[in-house]
mmCIF file of C-alpha atoms and ligand atoms in Angstrom:
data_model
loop_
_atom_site.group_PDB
_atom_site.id
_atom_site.type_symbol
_atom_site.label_atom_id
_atom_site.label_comp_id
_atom_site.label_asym_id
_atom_site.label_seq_id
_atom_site.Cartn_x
_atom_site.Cartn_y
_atom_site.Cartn_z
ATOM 1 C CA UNK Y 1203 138.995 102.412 69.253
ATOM 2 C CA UNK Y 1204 135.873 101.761 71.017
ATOM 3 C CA UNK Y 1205 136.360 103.820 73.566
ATOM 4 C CA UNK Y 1206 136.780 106.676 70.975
ATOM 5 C CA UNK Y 1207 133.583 105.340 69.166
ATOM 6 C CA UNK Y 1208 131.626 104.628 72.161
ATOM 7 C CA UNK Y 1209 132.212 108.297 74.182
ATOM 8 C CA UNK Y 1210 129.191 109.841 75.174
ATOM 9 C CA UNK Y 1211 129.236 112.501 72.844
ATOM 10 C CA UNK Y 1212 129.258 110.065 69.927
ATOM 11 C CA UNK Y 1213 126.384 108.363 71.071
ATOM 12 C CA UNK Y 1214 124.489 111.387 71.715
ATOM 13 C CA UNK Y 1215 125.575 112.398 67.733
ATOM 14 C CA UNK Y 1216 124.514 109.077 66.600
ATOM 15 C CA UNK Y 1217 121.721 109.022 68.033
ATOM 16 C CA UNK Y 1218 120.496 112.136 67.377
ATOM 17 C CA UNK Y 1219 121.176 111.661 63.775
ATOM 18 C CA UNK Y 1220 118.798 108.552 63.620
ATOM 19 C CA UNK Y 1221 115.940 110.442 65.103
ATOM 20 C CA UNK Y 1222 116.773 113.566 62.763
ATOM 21 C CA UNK Y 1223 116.267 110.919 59.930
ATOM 22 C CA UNK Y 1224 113.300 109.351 60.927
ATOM 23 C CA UNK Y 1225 112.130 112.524 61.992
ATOM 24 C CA UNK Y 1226 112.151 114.517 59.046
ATOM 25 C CA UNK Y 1227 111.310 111.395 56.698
ATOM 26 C CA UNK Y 1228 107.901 110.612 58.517
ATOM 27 C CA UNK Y 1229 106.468 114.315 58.797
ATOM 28 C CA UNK Y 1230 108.074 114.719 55.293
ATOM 29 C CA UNK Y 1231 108.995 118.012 56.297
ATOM 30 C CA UNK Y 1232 111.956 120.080 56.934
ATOM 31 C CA UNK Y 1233 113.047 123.347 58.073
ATOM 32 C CA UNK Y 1234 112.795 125.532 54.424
ATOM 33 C CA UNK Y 1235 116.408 127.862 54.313
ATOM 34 C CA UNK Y 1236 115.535 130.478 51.642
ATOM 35 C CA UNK Y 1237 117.418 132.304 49.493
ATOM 36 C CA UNK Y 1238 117.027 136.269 48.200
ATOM 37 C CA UNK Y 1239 119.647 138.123 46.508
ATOM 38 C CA UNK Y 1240 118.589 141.943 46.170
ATOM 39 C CA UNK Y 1241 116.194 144.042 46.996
ATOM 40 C CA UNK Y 1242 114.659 146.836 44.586
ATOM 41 C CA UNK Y 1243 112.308 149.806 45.764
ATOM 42 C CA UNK Y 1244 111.282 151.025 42.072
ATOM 43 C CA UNK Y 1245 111.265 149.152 38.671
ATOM 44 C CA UNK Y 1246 113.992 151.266 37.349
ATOM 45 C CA UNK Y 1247 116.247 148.595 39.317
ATOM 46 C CA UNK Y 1248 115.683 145.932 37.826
ATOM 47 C CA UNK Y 1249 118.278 143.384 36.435
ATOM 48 C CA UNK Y 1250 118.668 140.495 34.774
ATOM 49 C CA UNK Y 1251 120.582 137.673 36.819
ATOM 50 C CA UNK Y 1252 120.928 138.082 40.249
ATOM 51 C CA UNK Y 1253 116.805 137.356 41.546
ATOM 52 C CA UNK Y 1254 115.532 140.872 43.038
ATOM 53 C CA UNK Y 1255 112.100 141.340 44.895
ATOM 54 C CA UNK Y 1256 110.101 144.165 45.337
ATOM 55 C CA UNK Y 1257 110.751 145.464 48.604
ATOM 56 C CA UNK Y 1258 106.801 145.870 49.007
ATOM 57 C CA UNK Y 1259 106.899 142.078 48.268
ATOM 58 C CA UNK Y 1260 109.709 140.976 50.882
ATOM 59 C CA UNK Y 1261 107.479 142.620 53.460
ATOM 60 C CA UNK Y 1262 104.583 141.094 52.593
ATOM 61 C CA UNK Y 1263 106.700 137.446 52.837
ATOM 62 C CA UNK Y 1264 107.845 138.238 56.129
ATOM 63 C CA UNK Y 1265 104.368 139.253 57.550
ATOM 64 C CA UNK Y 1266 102.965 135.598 56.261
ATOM 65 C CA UNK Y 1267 105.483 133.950 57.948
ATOM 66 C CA UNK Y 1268 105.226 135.833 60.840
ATOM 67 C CA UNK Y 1269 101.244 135.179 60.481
ATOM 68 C CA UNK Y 1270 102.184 131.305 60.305
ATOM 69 C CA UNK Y 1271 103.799 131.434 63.416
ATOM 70 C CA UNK Y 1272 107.575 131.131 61.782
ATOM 71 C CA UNK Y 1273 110.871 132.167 63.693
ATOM 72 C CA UNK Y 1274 114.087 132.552 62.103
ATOM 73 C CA UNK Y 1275 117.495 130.349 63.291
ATOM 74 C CA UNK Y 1276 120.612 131.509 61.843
ATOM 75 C CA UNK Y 1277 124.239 129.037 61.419
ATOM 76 C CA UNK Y 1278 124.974 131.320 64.746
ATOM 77 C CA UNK Y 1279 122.266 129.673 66.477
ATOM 78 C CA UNK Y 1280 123.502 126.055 65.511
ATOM 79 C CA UNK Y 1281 126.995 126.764 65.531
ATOM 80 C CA UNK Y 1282 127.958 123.977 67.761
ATOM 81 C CA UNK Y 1283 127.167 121.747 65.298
ATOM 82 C CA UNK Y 1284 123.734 120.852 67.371
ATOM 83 C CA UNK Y 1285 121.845 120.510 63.799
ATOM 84 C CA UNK Y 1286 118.496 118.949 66.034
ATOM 85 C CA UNK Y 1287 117.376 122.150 67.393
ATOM 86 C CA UNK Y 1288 116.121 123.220 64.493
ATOM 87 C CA UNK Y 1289 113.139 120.310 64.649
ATOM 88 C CA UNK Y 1290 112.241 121.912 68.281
ATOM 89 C CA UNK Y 1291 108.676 120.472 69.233
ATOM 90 C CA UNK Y 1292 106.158 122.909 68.702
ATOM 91 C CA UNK Y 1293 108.627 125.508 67.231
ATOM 92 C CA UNK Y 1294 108.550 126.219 63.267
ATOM 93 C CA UNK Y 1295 111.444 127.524 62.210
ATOM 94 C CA UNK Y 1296 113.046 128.809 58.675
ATOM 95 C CA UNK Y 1297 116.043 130.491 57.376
ATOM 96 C CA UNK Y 1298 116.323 133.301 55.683
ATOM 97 C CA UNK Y 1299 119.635 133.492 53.269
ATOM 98 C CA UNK Y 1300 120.717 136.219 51.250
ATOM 99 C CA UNK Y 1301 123.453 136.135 48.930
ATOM 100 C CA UNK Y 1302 126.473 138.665 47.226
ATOM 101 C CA UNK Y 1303 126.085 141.415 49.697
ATOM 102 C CA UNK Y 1304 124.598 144.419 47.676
ATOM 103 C CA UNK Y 1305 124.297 147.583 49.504
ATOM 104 C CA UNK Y 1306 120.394 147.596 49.343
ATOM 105 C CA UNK Y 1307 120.445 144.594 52.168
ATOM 106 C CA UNK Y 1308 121.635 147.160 54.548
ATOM 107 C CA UNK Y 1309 119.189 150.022 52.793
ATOM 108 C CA UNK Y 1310 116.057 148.161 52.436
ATOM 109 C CA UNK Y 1311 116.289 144.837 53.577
ATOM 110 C CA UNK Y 1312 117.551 145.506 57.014
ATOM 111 C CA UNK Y 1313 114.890 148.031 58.044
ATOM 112 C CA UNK Y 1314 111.838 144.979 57.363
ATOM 113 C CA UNK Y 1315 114.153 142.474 59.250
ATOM 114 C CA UNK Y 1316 113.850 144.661 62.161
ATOM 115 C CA UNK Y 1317 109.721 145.204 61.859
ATOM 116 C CA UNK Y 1318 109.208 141.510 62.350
ATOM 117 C CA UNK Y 1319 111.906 140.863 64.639
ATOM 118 C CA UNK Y 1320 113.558 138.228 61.806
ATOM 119 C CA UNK Y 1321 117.048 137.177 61.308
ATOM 120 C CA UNK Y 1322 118.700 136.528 58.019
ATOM 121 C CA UNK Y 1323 122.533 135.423 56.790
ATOM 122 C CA UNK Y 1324 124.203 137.363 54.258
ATOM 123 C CA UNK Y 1325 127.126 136.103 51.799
ATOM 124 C CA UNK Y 1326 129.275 138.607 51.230
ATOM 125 C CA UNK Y 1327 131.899 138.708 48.227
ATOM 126 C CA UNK Y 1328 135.028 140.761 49.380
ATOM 127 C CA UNK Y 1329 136.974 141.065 46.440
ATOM 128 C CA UNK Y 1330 134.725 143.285 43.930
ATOM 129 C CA UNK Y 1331 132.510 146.128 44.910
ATOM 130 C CA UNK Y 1332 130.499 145.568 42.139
ATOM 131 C CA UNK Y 1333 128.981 142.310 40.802
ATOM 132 C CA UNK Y 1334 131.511 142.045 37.932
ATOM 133 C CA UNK Y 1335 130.731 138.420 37.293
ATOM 134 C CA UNK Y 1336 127.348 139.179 36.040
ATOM 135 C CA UNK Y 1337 128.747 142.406 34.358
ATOM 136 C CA UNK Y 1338 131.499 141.394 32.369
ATOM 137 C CA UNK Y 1339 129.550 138.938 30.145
ATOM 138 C CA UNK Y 1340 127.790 139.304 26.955
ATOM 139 C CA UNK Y 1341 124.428 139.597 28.606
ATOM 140 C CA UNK Y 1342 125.274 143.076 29.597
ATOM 141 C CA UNK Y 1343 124.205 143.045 33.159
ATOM 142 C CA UNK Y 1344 124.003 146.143 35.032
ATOM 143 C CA UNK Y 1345 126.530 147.209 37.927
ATOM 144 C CA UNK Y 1346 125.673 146.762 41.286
ATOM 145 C CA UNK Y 1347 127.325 148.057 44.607
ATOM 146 C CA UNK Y 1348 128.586 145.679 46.781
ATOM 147 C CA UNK Y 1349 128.740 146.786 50.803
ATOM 148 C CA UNK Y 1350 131.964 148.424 51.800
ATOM 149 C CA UNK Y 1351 133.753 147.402 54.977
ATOM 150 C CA UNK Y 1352 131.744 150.340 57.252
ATOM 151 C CA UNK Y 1353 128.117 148.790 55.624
ATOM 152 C CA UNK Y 1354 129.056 145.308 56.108
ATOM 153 C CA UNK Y 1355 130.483 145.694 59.707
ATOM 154 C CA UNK Y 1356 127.009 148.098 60.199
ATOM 155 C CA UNK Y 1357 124.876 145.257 59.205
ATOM 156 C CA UNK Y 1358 126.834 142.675 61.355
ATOM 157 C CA UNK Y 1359 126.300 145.224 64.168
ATOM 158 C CA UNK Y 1360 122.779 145.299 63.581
ATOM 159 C CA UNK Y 1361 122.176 141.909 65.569
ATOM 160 C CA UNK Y 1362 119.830 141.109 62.604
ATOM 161 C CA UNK Y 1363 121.940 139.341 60.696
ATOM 162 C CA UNK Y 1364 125.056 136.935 60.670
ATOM 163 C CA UNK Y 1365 127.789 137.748 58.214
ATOM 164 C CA UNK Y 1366 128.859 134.058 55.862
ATOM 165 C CA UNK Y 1367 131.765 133.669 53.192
ATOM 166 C CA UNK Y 1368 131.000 134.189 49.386
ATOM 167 C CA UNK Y 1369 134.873 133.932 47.988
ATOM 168 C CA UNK Y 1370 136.464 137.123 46.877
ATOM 169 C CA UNK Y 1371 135.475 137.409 43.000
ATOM 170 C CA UNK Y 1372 132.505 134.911 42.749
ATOM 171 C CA UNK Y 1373 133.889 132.796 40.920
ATOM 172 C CA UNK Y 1374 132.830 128.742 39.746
ATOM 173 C CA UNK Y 1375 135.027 127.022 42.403
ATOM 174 C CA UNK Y 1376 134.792 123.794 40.679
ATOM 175 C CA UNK Y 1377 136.677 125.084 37.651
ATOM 176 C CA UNK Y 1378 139.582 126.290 39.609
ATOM 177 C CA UNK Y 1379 142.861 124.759 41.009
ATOM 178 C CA UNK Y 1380 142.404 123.859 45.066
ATOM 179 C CA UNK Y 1381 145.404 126.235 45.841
ATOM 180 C CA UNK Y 1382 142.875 128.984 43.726
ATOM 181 C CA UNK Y 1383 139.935 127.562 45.756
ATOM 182 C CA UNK Y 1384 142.006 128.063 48.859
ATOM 183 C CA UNK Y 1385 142.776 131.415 48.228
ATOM 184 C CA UNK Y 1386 139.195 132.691 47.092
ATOM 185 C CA UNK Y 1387 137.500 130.842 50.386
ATOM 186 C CA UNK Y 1388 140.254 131.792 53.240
ATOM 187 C CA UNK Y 1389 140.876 135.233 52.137
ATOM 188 C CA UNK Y 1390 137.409 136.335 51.605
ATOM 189 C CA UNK Y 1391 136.577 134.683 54.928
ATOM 190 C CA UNK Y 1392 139.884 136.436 56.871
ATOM 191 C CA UNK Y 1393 138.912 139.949 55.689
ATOM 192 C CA UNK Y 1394 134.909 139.793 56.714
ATOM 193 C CA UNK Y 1395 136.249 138.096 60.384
ATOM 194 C CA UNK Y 1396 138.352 141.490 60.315
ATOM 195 C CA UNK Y 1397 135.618 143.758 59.609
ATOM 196 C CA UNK Y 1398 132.859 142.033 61.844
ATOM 197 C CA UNK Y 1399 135.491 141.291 64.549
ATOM 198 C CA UNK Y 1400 134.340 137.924 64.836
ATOM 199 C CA UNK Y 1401 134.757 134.250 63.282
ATOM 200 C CA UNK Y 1402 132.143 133.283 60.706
ATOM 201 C CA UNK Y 1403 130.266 129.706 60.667
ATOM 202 C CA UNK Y 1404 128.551 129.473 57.237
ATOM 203 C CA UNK Y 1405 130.173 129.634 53.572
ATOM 204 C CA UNK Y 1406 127.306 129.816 50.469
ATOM 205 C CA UNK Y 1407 129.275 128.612 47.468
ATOM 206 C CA UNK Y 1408 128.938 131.063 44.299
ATOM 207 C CA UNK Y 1409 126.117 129.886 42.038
ATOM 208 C CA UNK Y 1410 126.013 126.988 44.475
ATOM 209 C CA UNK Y 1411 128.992 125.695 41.791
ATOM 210 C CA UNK Y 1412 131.760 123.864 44.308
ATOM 211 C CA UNK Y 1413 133.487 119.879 44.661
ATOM 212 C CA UNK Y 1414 134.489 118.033 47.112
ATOM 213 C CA UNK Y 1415 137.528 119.895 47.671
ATOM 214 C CA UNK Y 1416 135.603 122.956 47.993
ATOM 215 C CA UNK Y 1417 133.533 121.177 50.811
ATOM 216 C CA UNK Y 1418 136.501 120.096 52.803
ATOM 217 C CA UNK Y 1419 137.977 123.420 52.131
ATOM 218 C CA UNK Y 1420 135.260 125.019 53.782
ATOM 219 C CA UNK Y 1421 135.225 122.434 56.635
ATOM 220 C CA UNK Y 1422 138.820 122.639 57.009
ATOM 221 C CA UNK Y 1423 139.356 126.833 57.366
ATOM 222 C CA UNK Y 1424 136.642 126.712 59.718
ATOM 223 C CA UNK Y 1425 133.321 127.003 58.814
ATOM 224 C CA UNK Y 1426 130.898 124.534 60.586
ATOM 225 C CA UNK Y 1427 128.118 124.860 57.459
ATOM 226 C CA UNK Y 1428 128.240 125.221 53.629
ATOM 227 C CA UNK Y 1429 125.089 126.137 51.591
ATOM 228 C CA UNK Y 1430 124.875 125.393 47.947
ATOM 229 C CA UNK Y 1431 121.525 126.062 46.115
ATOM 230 C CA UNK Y 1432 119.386 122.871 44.034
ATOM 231 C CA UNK Y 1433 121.981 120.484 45.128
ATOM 232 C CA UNK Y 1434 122.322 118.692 48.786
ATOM 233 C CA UNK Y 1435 120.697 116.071 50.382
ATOM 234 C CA UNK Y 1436 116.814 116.887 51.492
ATOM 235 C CA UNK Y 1437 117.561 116.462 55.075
ATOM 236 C CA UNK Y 1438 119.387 119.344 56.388
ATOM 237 C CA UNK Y 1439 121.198 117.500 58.545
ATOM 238 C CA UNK Y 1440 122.786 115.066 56.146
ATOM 239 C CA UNK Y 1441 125.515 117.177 55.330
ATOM 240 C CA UNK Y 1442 126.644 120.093 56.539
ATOM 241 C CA UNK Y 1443 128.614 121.159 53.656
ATOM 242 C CA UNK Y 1444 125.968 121.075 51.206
ATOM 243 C CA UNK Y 1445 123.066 122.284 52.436
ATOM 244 C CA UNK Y 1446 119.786 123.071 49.938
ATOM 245 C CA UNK Y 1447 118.143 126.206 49.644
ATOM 246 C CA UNK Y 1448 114.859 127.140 48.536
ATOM 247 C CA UNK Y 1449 115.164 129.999 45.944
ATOM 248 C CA UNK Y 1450 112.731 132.921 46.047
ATOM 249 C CA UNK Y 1451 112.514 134.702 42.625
ATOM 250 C CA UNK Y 1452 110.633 138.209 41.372
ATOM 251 C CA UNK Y 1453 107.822 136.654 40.712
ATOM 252 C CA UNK Y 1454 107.442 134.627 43.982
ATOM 253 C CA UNK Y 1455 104.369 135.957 45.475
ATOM 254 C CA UNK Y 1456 102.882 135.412 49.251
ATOM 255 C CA UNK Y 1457 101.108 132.356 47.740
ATOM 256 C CA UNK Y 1458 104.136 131.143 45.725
ATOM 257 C CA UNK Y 1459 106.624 131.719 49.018
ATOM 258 C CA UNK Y 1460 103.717 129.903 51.256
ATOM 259 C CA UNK Y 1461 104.157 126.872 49.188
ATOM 260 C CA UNK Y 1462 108.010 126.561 49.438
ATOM 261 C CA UNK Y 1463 108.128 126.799 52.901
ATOM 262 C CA UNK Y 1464 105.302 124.512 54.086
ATOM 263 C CA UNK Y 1465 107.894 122.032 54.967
ATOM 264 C CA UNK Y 1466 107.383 119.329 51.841
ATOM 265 C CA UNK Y 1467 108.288 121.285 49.246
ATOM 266 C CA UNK Y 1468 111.637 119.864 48.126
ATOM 267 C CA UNK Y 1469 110.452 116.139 49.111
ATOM 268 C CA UNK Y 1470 107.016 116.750 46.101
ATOM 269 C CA UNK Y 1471 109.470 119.011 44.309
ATOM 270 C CA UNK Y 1472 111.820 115.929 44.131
ATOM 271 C CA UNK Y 1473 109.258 113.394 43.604
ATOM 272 C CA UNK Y 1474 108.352 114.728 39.601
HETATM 273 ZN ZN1 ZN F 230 126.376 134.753 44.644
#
């Protein structure tokens, strides 16, 4: 037993973990992973649930944090579990995160991605091409296209962004059975490693909704990372399977995204 607890791995997790801790709770800061949804080009596209932004807008957000000296870091980029490099000295780093995988992230978001040389993930749902959850309620949302295997695999192909798990309908996996759960994670996550031609690392849980057998479902079918939305420790390193995000909304301007991502957001956020 203490050779299994005392192997120099372990140590090098443990004690990497401590300094990650004391780390992020002295500068009270932490690397900000953001979270879009779709992107719009005119106001006729508007909708009601799933948070758009101007396109005009997403540029203008990824020039400031180019401007403040950001880089991005995918779930690629820590997929062996190395969670530390993301506090690299003198590096600032953020993620970008973009869930349900509407056609207009290949259209519109993809092209800015490539102007400032940023990487984002993308959540992709498999099993609708068209965000039926939102639709078929009695809010009346409107349809909206979901990439098809060619966009998705095009995006992947891109090198611009890393492909994540969203379930196959988008469903709230806390309300389902675990064999239901099972089903909605590992086939969802079997058919994008088809199209992309390569495993996945990171899961985002529909409307952030999931249990604890959702997180060792995601931990046990692979996937080294799980990102929820307001829920999740503050330190990103805490837990891997519930990981905050910082939500961007229409109405978050340059001066409104500046603020989320100065690194003590969530920590004054949490403190009201
Ligand atoms: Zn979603």
């Amino acid at each position: 037993m203490i050779r299994d607890n005392y192997t120099l791995t372990n140590i090098v997790d443990q004690v990497e973990r401590v300094y990650q801790d004391i780390y992020v709770e002295k500068l009270r800061r932490e690397m900000p992973v953001i979270m879009y949804h779709r992107f719009i080009d005119n106001d006729e596209d508007k909708n009601v649930f799933a948070p758009y932004i101007h396109i005009d807008m997403f540029d203008k957000h990824l020039a400031m944090l180019k401007k403040q000296g950001f880089e991005t870091l995918t779930f690629e980029d820590l997929a062996d579990g190395r969670t530390i490099r993301r506090l690299e000295p003198g590096k600032r780093y953020i993620m970008i995160t973009v869930d349900d995988g509407y056609v207009d992230n290949l259209e519109l978001m993809l092209p800015v991605l490539k102007k400032y040389g940023f990487k984002a993930t993308v959540y992709v749902v498999t099993g609708e091409t068209f965000n039926r959850w939102d639709v078929e309620t009695e809010q009346k949302e409107r349809e909206l296209d979901i990439m098809n295997a060619e966009q998705i695999r095009e995006l992947s192909d891109s090198g611009y962004v890393e492909i994540g798990g969203h379930t196959l309908t988008h469903p709230r996996l806390s309300t389902l059975s675990c064999e239901q759960q099972k089903h909605e994670i590992a086939t969802n996550k079997k058919e994008l490693e088809t199209i992309i031609g390569k495993p996945m690392v990171s899961f985002a849980y529909p409307y952030g909704d999931h249990n604890e057998e959702s997180k060792q479902l995601a931990e046990s079918l692979g996937y080294a990372y799980a990102v929820a939305t307001d829920s999740g420790p503050l330190k990103f390193h805490q837990d891997r399977f519930q990981i905050r995000r910082i939500a961007v909304f229409p109405k978050t301007d340059v001066f409104g995204l500046w603020r989320k991502v100065r690194g003590n957001y969530l920590f004054r956020k949490m403190k009201k």
